[in-house]
Amino acid sequence: MRKTLLLLAFAIFAVQICAAQEEEPKLWNHEGALGLNMAQSHFDNWSAGGTDNVTFVGLAKYNINFKKGNSKWDNSIDLGLGYNYFDLDKKPVKTDDKIDLSSLYGYNLSNDKIFATAEFTFKTQFVDGFDYATDSTNRISGFFIPAYFTLGIGAQWVPNKYFSLNVAPVDCRLTIVNDETLADAGRYGVEKAEYDEEGNLTSHGKKARWELGAQVTAKFEYEIFKNVTFNSKLVAYYDYLRTNEYNAFGEDFQCRIDWDWDNALVMKVNDWLNCNVTARLLYDEDILPIKAVFHEENGGFWTDKGFFQFKEVLSVGFSCKLP
């Protein structure tokens, strides 16, 4: 009898706990999407000319957010990898490649609109990239070539559900170039190799570079029309310790601030079919442009493109929501 009463009491206690848990607000929220976009062209006896090609772009995004009391923890992952095949028997041309992770902890200071924050970000890519204008063997990037780690402390302003602005006046950034040849060339802002007067290598380039500066991150997301959403993310970084001698051309800075502005227009036809237009603009004077040419008579590099980098992708494909 005693055991029966104990079991009954335990059952009632368990039911009360479960009921209390169900009444508590949801602490974790997560959502994401997985997509495969493609484009294809075929030419047969076409008088104007053309080359058969197929383009595939795989995309994955996922957000995991935690909220309890005055604390919040926002995490996101953004992945993409795409190739263009002009000839299936030859090496494809990469069109998209990114690994972008971010994690932000915020403590509410004022009505869920101003937060004290600590943010960590990581960026790199999956596979090797090449200077296809030269040949498909001249590697200029790859996994951890480069990789960027940042850790910053600051404050975030969230006036509404569409916009947020995070300002980190103390932000450490680590750049890694895990390739000796590219590090020796001083790619992506690392200290390049040193040579003696006869051209003999005296010390290899550094594969890592530390920066201490300030970072501003602005995010905007808005449904312009039904099933048409615009996303924009702007990241600006200013290095307190950088001096003119480290500029990629060894000259004075035109603009000491690094910019990374990523935009996407997502148009949903239905639950599984969508059309995406993405555009990304970069500006970083520590990165030597691909089309820069060294002129001995001028004593340095020359380029007609400057430091602006731009990429645009239009794709149509399938997508599905992740739980």
mmCIF file of C-alpha atoms in Angstrom:
data_model
loop_
_atom_site.group_PDB
_atom_site.id
_atom_site.type_symbol
_atom_site.label_atom_id
_atom_site.label_comp_id
_atom_site.label_asym_id
_atom_site.label_seq_id
_atom_site.Cartn_x
_atom_site.Cartn_y
_atom_site.Cartn_z
ATOM 1 C CA MET A 1 0.000 0.000 0.000
ATOM 2 C CA ARG A 2 2.842 2.313 0.878
ATOM 3 C CA LYS A 3 4.537 1.660 -2.483
ATOM 4 C CA THR A 4 1.280 2.355 -4.300
ATOM 5 C CA LEU A 5 0.844 5.684 -2.514
ATOM 6 C CA LEU A 6 4.458 6.608 -3.239
ATOM 7 C CA LEU A 7 4.046 5.780 -6.931
ATOM 8 C CA LEU A 8 0.794 7.756 -7.048
ATOM 9 C CA ALA A 9 2.419 10.748 -5.362
ATOM 10 C CA PHE A 10 5.374 10.557 -7.755
ATOM 11 C CA ALA A 11 3.029 10.415 -10.758
ATOM 12 C CA ILE A 12 1.091 13.484 -9.564
ATOM 13 C CA PHE A 13 4.382 15.340 -8.962
ATOM 14 C CA ALA A 14 5.656 14.435 -12.455
ATOM 15 C CA VAL A 15 2.427 15.610 -14.094
ATOM 16 C CA GLN A 16 2.661 18.932 -12.243
ATOM 17 C CA ILE A 17 6.250 19.404 -13.413
ATOM 18 C CA CYS A 18 5.314 18.677 -17.032
ATOM 19 C CA ALA A 19 2.371 21.076 -16.851
ATOM 20 C CA ALA A 20 4.595 23.787 -15.402
ATOM 21 C CA GLN A 21 7.158 23.229 -18.164
ATOM 22 C CA GLU A 22 4.495 23.539 -20.837
ATOM 23 C CA GLU A 23 3.387 26.865 -19.391
ATOM 24 C CA GLU A 24 6.919 28.294 -19.449
ATOM 25 C CA PRO A 25 7.809 30.430 -22.461
ATOM 26 C CA LYS A 26 9.869 28.797 -25.182
ATOM 27 C CA LEU A 27 13.545 29.434 -24.517
ATOM 28 C CA TRP A 28 15.004 28.157 -27.787
ATOM 29 C CA ASN A 29 13.928 29.132 -31.292
ATOM 30 C CA HIS A 30 15.459 27.734 -34.432
ATOM 31 C CA GLU A 31 14.767 27.845 -38.153
ATOM 32 C CA GLY A 32 16.634 27.382 -41.384
ATOM 33 C CA ALA A 33 16.497 26.584 -45.077
ATOM 34 C CA LEU A 34 18.309 24.297 -47.479
ATOM 35 C CA GLY A 35 18.399 25.013 -51.204
ATOM 36 C CA LEU A 36 19.815 23.849 -54.521
ATOM 37 C CA ASN A 37 19.712 26.379 -57.357
ATOM 38 C CA MET A 38 20.743 25.827 -60.943
ATOM 39 C CA ALA A 39 20.951 27.419 -64.388
ATOM 40 C CA GLN A 40 21.517 25.708 -67.742
ATOM 41 C CA SER A 41 22.211 26.793 -71.328
ATOM 42 C CA HIS A 42 22.472 24.670 -74.499
ATOM 43 C CA PHE A 43 23.496 25.787 -78.018
ATOM 44 C CA ASP A 44 23.068 23.707 -81.183
ATOM 45 C CA ASN A 45 24.039 25.279 -84.507
ATOM 46 C CA TRP A 46 23.419 28.709 -82.956
ATOM 47 C CA SER A 47 24.711 31.341 -85.401
ATOM 48 C CA ALA A 48 25.477 33.895 -82.710
ATOM 49 C CA GLY A 49 27.687 31.380 -80.901
ATOM 50 C CA GLY A 50 27.712 30.202 -77.313
ATOM 51 C CA THR A 51 29.007 27.513 -74.961
ATOM 52 C CA ASP A 52 26.931 24.872 -73.223
ATOM 53 C CA ASN A 53 27.041 25.312 -69.469
ATOM 54 C CA VAL A 54 25.386 24.157 -66.267
ATOM 55 C CA THR A 55 25.570 26.001 -62.941
ATOM 56 C CA PHE A 56 24.802 24.513 -59.535
ATOM 57 C CA VAL A 57 24.675 26.477 -56.259
ATOM 58 C CA GLY A 58 23.995 24.824 -52.906
ATOM 59 C CA LEU A 59 22.865 27.027 -50.000
ATOM 60 C CA ALA A 60 22.186 26.377 -46.336
ATOM 61 C CA LYS A 61 21.179 28.795 -43.583
ATOM 62 C CA TYR A 62 20.254 28.069 -39.998
ATOM 63 C CA ASN A 63 19.563 30.214 -36.927
ATOM 64 C CA ILE A 64 19.480 29.046 -33.312
ATOM 65 C CA ASN A 65 18.431 31.675 -30.766
ATOM 66 C CA PHE A 66 18.048 31.559 -26.982
ATOM 67 C CA LYS A 67 16.131 34.067 -24.830
ATOM 68 C CA LYS A 68 15.636 34.014 -21.069
ATOM 69 C CA GLY A 69 15.111 36.998 -18.828
ATOM 70 C CA ASN A 70 17.544 39.754 -19.799
ATOM 71 C CA SER A 71 19.878 37.398 -21.655
ATOM 72 C CA LYS A 72 19.818 36.389 -25.311
ATOM 73 C CA TRP A 73 22.148 34.244 -27.418
ATOM 74 C CA ASP A 74 21.842 34.456 -31.215
ATOM 75 C CA ASN A 75 23.671 31.966 -33.434
ATOM 76 C CA SER A 76 23.676 31.685 -37.220
ATOM 77 C CA ILE A 77 25.372 29.631 -39.911
ATOM 78 C CA ASP A 78 25.441 30.606 -43.597
ATOM 79 C CA LEU A 79 26.944 28.169 -46.122
ATOM 80 C CA GLY A 80 27.207 28.263 -49.899
ATOM 81 C CA LEU A 81 29.051 26.395 -52.645
ATOM 82 C CA GLY A 82 28.529 26.669 -56.395
ATOM 83 C CA TYR A 83 30.176 25.598 -59.653
ATOM 84 C CA ASN A 84 29.768 26.349 -63.341
ATOM 85 C CA TYR A 85 30.452 23.518 -65.794
ATOM 86 C CA PHE A 86 31.342 24.643 -69.313
ATOM 87 C CA ASP A 87 32.621 21.171 -70.158
ATOM 88 C CA LEU A 88 31.941 18.182 -67.919
ATOM 89 C CA ASP A 89 35.324 16.715 -68.922
ATOM 90 C CA LYS A 90 37.201 19.773 -67.646
ATOM 91 C CA LYS A 91 37.650 21.409 -64.254
ATOM 92 C CA PRO A 92 34.549 23.431 -63.265
ATOM 93 C CA VAL A 93 34.698 27.131 -62.408
ATOM 94 C CA LYS A 94 33.718 28.060 -58.861
ATOM 95 C CA THR A 95 30.943 30.649 -58.606
ATOM 96 C CA ASP A 96 30.194 30.714 -54.864
ATOM 97 C CA ASP A 97 31.941 29.454 -51.730
ATOM 98 C CA LYS A 98 31.442 30.586 -48.160
ATOM 99 C CA ILE A 99 31.395 29.462 -44.553
ATOM 100 C CA ASP A 100 30.043 32.191 -42.287
ATOM 101 C CA LEU A 101 29.370 31.553 -38.594
ATOM 102 C CA SER A 102 28.383 34.059 -35.924
ATOM 103 C CA SER A 103 27.460 33.910 -32.251
ATOM 104 C CA LEU A 104 26.279 36.925 -30.235
ATOM 105 C CA TYR A 105 25.470 37.132 -26.536
ATOM 106 C CA GLY A 106 23.445 40.130 -25.433
ATOM 107 C CA TYR A 107 22.300 41.434 -22.043
ATOM 108 C CA ASN A 108 19.229 43.653 -22.065
ATOM 109 C CA LEU A 109 19.957 47.179 -20.851
ATOM 110 C CA SER A 110 16.792 48.963 -21.968
ATOM 111 C CA ASN A 111 13.411 47.503 -23.014
ATOM 112 C CA ASP A 112 14.833 44.849 -25.356
ATOM 113 C CA LYS A 113 16.190 47.621 -27.584
ATOM 114 C CA ILE A 114 19.704 48.190 -26.254
ATOM 115 C CA PHE A 115 21.973 45.293 -25.308
ATOM 116 C CA ALA A 116 25.522 44.945 -24.027
ATOM 117 C CA THR A 117 27.055 42.409 -26.390
ATOM 118 C CA ALA A 118 29.940 40.044 -26.999
ATOM 119 C CA GLU A 119 30.130 38.675 -30.547
ATOM 120 C CA PHE A 120 32.270 35.972 -32.185
ATOM 121 C CA THR A 121 32.444 35.444 -35.960
ATOM 122 C CA PHE A 122 34.283 33.042 -38.255
ATOM 123 C CA LYS A 123 34.615 33.164 -42.037
ATOM 124 C CA THR A 124 36.396 30.992 -44.582
ATOM 125 C CA GLN A 125 35.539 28.810 -47.585
ATOM 126 C CA PHE A 126 35.236 25.104 -48.396
ATOM 127 C CA VAL A 127 37.509 24.469 -51.391
ATOM 128 C CA ASP A 128 40.347 25.943 -53.452
ATOM 129 C CA GLY A 129 39.789 28.970 -55.652
ATOM 130 C CA PHE A 130 41.835 29.825 -58.740
ATOM 131 C CA ASP A 131 42.679 32.806 -60.905
ATOM 132 C CA TYR A 132 40.801 31.446 -63.927
ATOM 133 C CA ALA A 133 41.910 34.391 -66.082
ATOM 134 C CA THR A 134 45.450 32.952 -65.865
ATOM 135 C CA ASP A 135 44.847 29.200 -65.589
ATOM 136 C CA SER A 136 42.997 26.716 -63.407
ATOM 137 C CA THR A 137 46.113 25.702 -61.442
ATOM 138 C CA ASN A 138 47.042 29.092 -59.997
ATOM 139 C CA ARG A 139 45.497 28.730 -56.520
ATOM 140 C CA ILE A 140 44.688 32.008 -54.780
ATOM 141 C CA SER A 141 42.416 30.794 -51.962
ATOM 142 C CA GLY A 142 41.169 27.692 -50.152
ATOM 143 C CA PHE A 143 40.009 26.308 -46.824
ATOM 144 C CA PHE A 144 41.610 28.565 -44.178
ATOM 145 C CA ILE A 145 43.169 30.540 -47.056
ATOM 146 C CA PRO A 146 42.162 32.934 -45.697
ATOM 147 C CA ALA A 147 40.171 32.441 -42.495
ATOM 148 C CA TYR A 148 38.940 35.292 -40.312
ATOM 149 C CA PHE A 149 38.167 35.125 -36.588
ATOM 150 C CA THR A 150 36.775 38.131 -34.725
ATOM 151 C CA LEU A 151 35.814 38.660 -31.097
ATOM 152 C CA GLY A 152 34.321 41.987 -30.066
ATOM 153 C CA ILE A 153 32.674 43.664 -27.088
ATOM 154 C CA GLY A 154 30.192 46.477 -27.518
ATOM 155 C CA ALA A 155 26.502 47.365 -27.660
ATOM 156 C CA GLN A 156 23.599 46.530 -29.941
ATOM 157 C CA TRP A 157 20.604 48.676 -30.858
ATOM 158 C CA VAL A 158 17.457 46.837 -31.995
ATOM 159 C CA PRO A 159 14.725 49.457 -32.678
ATOM 160 C CA ASN A 160 12.405 46.928 -34.371
ATOM 161 C CA LYS A 161 12.297 43.401 -35.764
ATOM 162 C CA TYR A 162 13.678 44.507 -39.144
ATOM 163 C CA PHE A 163 16.917 46.232 -38.175
ATOM 164 C CA SER A 164 19.809 45.835 -35.743
ATOM 165 C CA LEU A 165 23.071 47.732 -35.280
ATOM 166 C CA ASN A 166 25.986 46.322 -33.278
ATOM 167 C CA VAL A 167 28.935 48.573 -32.434
ATOM 168 C CA ALA A 168 32.050 46.941 -30.970
ATOM 169 C CA PRO A 169 34.717 49.569 -30.099
ATOM 170 C CA VAL A 170 37.018 46.771 -28.900
ATOM 171 C CA ASP A 171 37.318 44.038 -31.511
ATOM 172 C CA CYS A 172 40.178 41.594 -32.092
ATOM 173 C CA ARG A 173 40.564 40.040 -35.546
ATOM 174 C CA LEU A 174 42.826 37.143 -36.527
ATOM 175 C CA THR A 175 43.571 36.464 -40.205
ATOM 176 C CA ILE A 176 45.049 33.079 -41.140
ATOM 177 C CA VAL A 177 46.608 32.250 -44.527
ATOM 178 C CA ASN A 178 47.431 28.549 -44.307
ATOM 179 C CA ASP A 179 49.572 28.404 -47.455
ATOM 180 C CA GLU A 180 53.288 29.195 -47.486
ATOM 181 C CA THR A 181 53.388 30.415 -51.092
ATOM 182 C CA LEU A 182 50.526 32.871 -50.597
ATOM 183 C CA ALA A 183 51.865 33.921 -47.186
ATOM 184 C CA ASP A 184 55.278 34.634 -48.765
ATOM 185 C CA ALA A 185 53.510 36.824 -51.324
ATOM 186 C CA GLY A 186 51.793 38.762 -48.519
ATOM 187 C CA ARG A 187 48.292 37.826 -49.632
ATOM 188 C CA TYR A 188 45.303 38.915 -47.509
ATOM 189 C CA GLY A 189 47.326 41.394 -45.499
ATOM 190 C CA VAL A 190 49.817 39.068 -43.773
ATOM 191 C CA GLU A 191 53.481 40.079 -43.550
ATOM 192 C CA LYS A 192 55.220 38.860 -46.713
ATOM 193 C CA ALA A 193 58.546 37.035 -47.032
ATOM 194 C CA GLU A 194 61.891 38.842 -46.896
ATOM 195 C CA TYR A 195 64.738 38.448 -49.384
ATOM 196 C CA ASP A 196 68.355 39.585 -49.460
ATOM 197 C CA GLU A 197 69.865 41.794 -52.147
ATOM 198 C CA GLU A 198 70.598 38.747 -54.337
ATOM 199 C CA GLY A 199 66.975 37.588 -54.187
ATOM 200 C CA ASN A 200 67.537 34.732 -51.743
ATOM 201 C CA LEU A 201 64.812 34.008 -49.215
ATOM 202 C CA THR A 202 65.814 35.028 -45.710
ATOM 203 C CA SER A 203 62.500 34.485 -43.902
ATOM 204 C CA HIS A 204 59.094 33.166 -44.903
ATOM 205 C CA GLY A 205 55.965 35.269 -44.723
ATOM 206 C CA LYS A 206 53.750 35.155 -41.651
ATOM 207 C CA LYS A 207 50.694 32.896 -41.866
ATOM 208 C CA ALA A 208 48.765 34.833 -39.217
ATOM 209 C CA ARG A 209 48.030 38.458 -38.517
ATOM 210 C CA TRP A 210 46.425 40.082 -35.474
ATOM 211 C CA GLU A 211 44.411 43.290 -35.570
ATOM 212 C CA LEU A 212 42.852 45.393 -32.833
ATOM 213 C CA GLY A 213 40.143 47.763 -33.898
ATOM 214 C CA ALA A 214 36.466 48.631 -33.976
ATOM 215 C CA GLN A 215 33.719 46.843 -35.884
ATOM 216 C CA VAL A 216 30.212 47.950 -36.828
ATOM 217 C CA THR A 217 27.621 45.417 -38.029
ATOM 218 C CA ALA A 218 24.257 46.484 -39.435
ATOM 219 C CA LYS A 219 21.558 43.976 -40.421
ATOM 220 C CA PHE A 220 18.280 44.577 -42.217
ATOM 221 C CA GLU A 221 15.553 42.133 -43.260
ATOM 222 C CA TYR A 222 12.192 43.143 -44.682
ATOM 223 C CA GLU A 223 9.413 41.542 -46.734
ATOM 224 C CA ILE A 224 8.989 44.098 -49.526
ATOM 225 C CA PHE A 225 6.043 42.322 -51.097
ATOM 226 C CA LYS A 226 4.330 39.065 -50.333
ATOM 227 C CA ASN A 227 6.928 36.278 -50.673
ATOM 228 C CA VAL A 228 9.640 38.804 -51.673
ATOM 229 C CA THR A 229 12.217 39.417 -48.938
ATOM 230 C CA PHE A 230 15.283 41.648 -48.949
ATOM 231 C CA ASN A 231 18.242 40.915 -46.642
ATOM 232 C CA SER A 232 21.245 43.156 -46.152
ATOM 233 C CA LYS A 233 24.307 42.919 -43.905
ATOM 234 C CA LEU A 234 27.040 45.547 -43.714
ATOM 235 C CA VAL A 235 30.264 45.001 -41.742
ATOM 236 C CA ALA A 236 32.835 47.801 -41.362
ATOM 237 C CA TYR A 237 36.187 47.331 -39.591
ATOM 238 C CA TYR A 238 38.799 49.901 -38.554
ATOM 239 C CA ASP A 239 42.212 48.743 -37.307
ATOM 240 C CA TYR A 240 43.696 51.034 -34.635
ATOM 241 C CA LEU A 241 47.228 49.651 -35.127
ATOM 242 C CA ARG A 242 47.478 49.599 -38.913
ATOM 243 C CA THR A 243 50.054 51.881 -40.541
ATOM 244 C CA ASN A 244 50.491 52.940 -44.151
ATOM 245 C CA GLU A 245 53.475 50.674 -44.756
ATOM 246 C CA TYR A 246 51.225 47.603 -44.618
ATOM 247 C CA ASN A 247 48.981 48.776 -47.430
ATOM 248 C CA ALA A 248 48.967 46.228 -50.285
ATOM 249 C CA PHE A 249 50.656 48.758 -52.588
ATOM 250 C CA GLY A 250 52.923 50.236 -49.952
ATOM 251 C CA GLU A 251 51.203 53.610 -50.324
ATOM 252 C CA ASP A 252 48.951 55.809 -48.205
ATOM 253 C CA PHE A 253 45.473 54.514 -47.480
ATOM 254 C CA GLN A 254 42.649 55.819 -49.619
ATOM 255 C CA CYS A 255 40.226 54.483 -47.015
ATOM 256 C CA ARG A 256 41.410 52.851 -43.784
ATOM 257 C CA ILE A 257 38.038 51.149 -43.205
ATOM 258 C CA ASP A 258 37.377 47.639 -44.558
ATOM 259 C CA TRP A 259 33.847 47.164 -45.928
ATOM 260 C CA ASP A 260 31.858 43.977 -46.540
ATOM 261 C CA TRP A 261 28.303 44.569 -47.788
ATOM 262 C CA ASP A 262 26.211 41.473 -48.555
ATOM 263 C CA ASN A 263 22.700 41.736 -50.061
ATOM 264 C CA ALA A 264 20.115 39.155 -51.094
ATOM 265 C CA LEU A 265 16.695 39.371 -52.704
ATOM 266 C CA VAL A 266 14.692 36.159 -52.184
ATOM 267 C CA MET A 267 11.530 35.617 -54.235
ATOM 268 C CA LYS A 268 9.457 32.584 -53.287
ATOM 269 C CA VAL A 269 7.187 31.056 -55.916
ATOM 270 C CA ASN A 270 5.855 28.481 -53.472
ATOM 271 C CA ASP A 271 7.083 26.400 -50.518
ATOM 272 C CA TRP A 272 9.782 24.657 -52.560
ATOM 273 C CA LEU A 273 10.587 26.897 -55.551
ATOM 274 C CA ASN A 274 12.451 30.215 -55.281
ATOM 275 C CA CYS A 275 14.553 32.754 -57.150
ATOM 276 C CA ASN A 276 17.563 34.444 -55.500
ATOM 277 C CA VAL A 277 19.572 37.498 -56.479
ATOM 278 C CA THR A 278 22.686 38.132 -54.381
ATOM 279 C CA ALA A 279 25.227 40.933 -54.590
ATOM 280 C CA ARG A 280 28.331 41.438 -52.465
ATOM 281 C CA LEU A 281 30.692 44.419 -52.365
ATOM 282 C CA LEU A 282 34.086 44.291 -50.627
ATOM 283 C CA TYR A 283 36.726 46.934 -50.011
ATOM 284 C CA ASP A 284 40.019 46.085 -48.284
ATOM 285 C CA GLU A 285 43.282 47.841 -49.108
ATOM 286 C CA ASP A 286 45.304 45.098 -47.400
ATOM 287 C CA ILE A 287 44.342 42.622 -50.136
ATOM 288 C CA LEU A 288 46.221 42.899 -53.411
ATOM 289 C CA PRO A 289 43.737 42.871 -56.332
ATOM 290 C CA ILE A 290 43.969 39.914 -58.721
ATOM 291 C CA LYS A 291 44.577 42.159 -61.725
ATOM 292 C CA ALA A 292 47.392 44.131 -60.097
ATOM 293 C CA VAL A 293 50.580 44.174 -62.189
ATOM 294 C CA PHE A 294 54.086 44.928 -60.924
ATOM 295 C CA HIS A 295 55.921 47.611 -62.906
ATOM 296 C CA GLU A 296 59.628 47.911 -62.123
ATOM 297 C CA GLU A 297 59.874 51.332 -63.733
ATOM 298 C CA ASN A 298 57.181 52.632 -61.407
ATOM 299 C CA GLY A 299 58.655 50.871 -58.409
ATOM 300 C CA GLY A 300 55.447 49.121 -57.423
ATOM 301 C CA PHE A 301 52.071 47.702 -58.392
ATOM 302 C CA TRP A 302 49.521 49.129 -60.760
ATOM 303 C CA THR A 303 45.840 48.290 -61.168
ATOM 304 C CA ASP A 304 42.936 49.786 -63.067
ATOM 305 C CA LYS A 305 40.341 48.162 -60.802
ATOM 306 C CA GLY A 306 41.279 49.589 -57.410
ATOM 307 C CA PHE A 307 40.407 47.695 -54.250
ATOM 308 C CA PHE A 308 36.698 47.249 -54.867
ATOM 309 C CA GLN A 309 35.541 43.631 -55.258
ATOM 310 C CA PHE A 310 32.060 42.823 -56.528
ATOM 311 C CA LYS A 311 30.120 39.606 -57.065
ATOM 312 C CA GLU A 312 26.533 39.072 -58.270
ATOM 313 C CA VAL A 313 24.647 35.784 -58.604
ATOM 314 C CA LEU A 314 21.164 35.129 -60.034
ATOM 315 C CA SER A 315 19.762 31.643 -59.461
ATOM 316 C CA VAL A 316 16.504 29.712 -59.518
ATOM 317 C CA GLY A 317 16.013 26.461 -57.676
ATOM 318 C CA PHE A 318 14.504 24.326 -54.978
ATOM 319 C CA SER A 319 14.431 25.017 -51.270
ATOM 320 C CA CYS A 320 12.997 23.461 -48.146
ATOM 321 C CA LYS A 321 12.644 24.647 -44.575
ATOM 322 C CA LEU A 322 14.649 22.990 -41.842
ATOM 323 C CA PRO A 323 13.060 22.360 -38.431
#
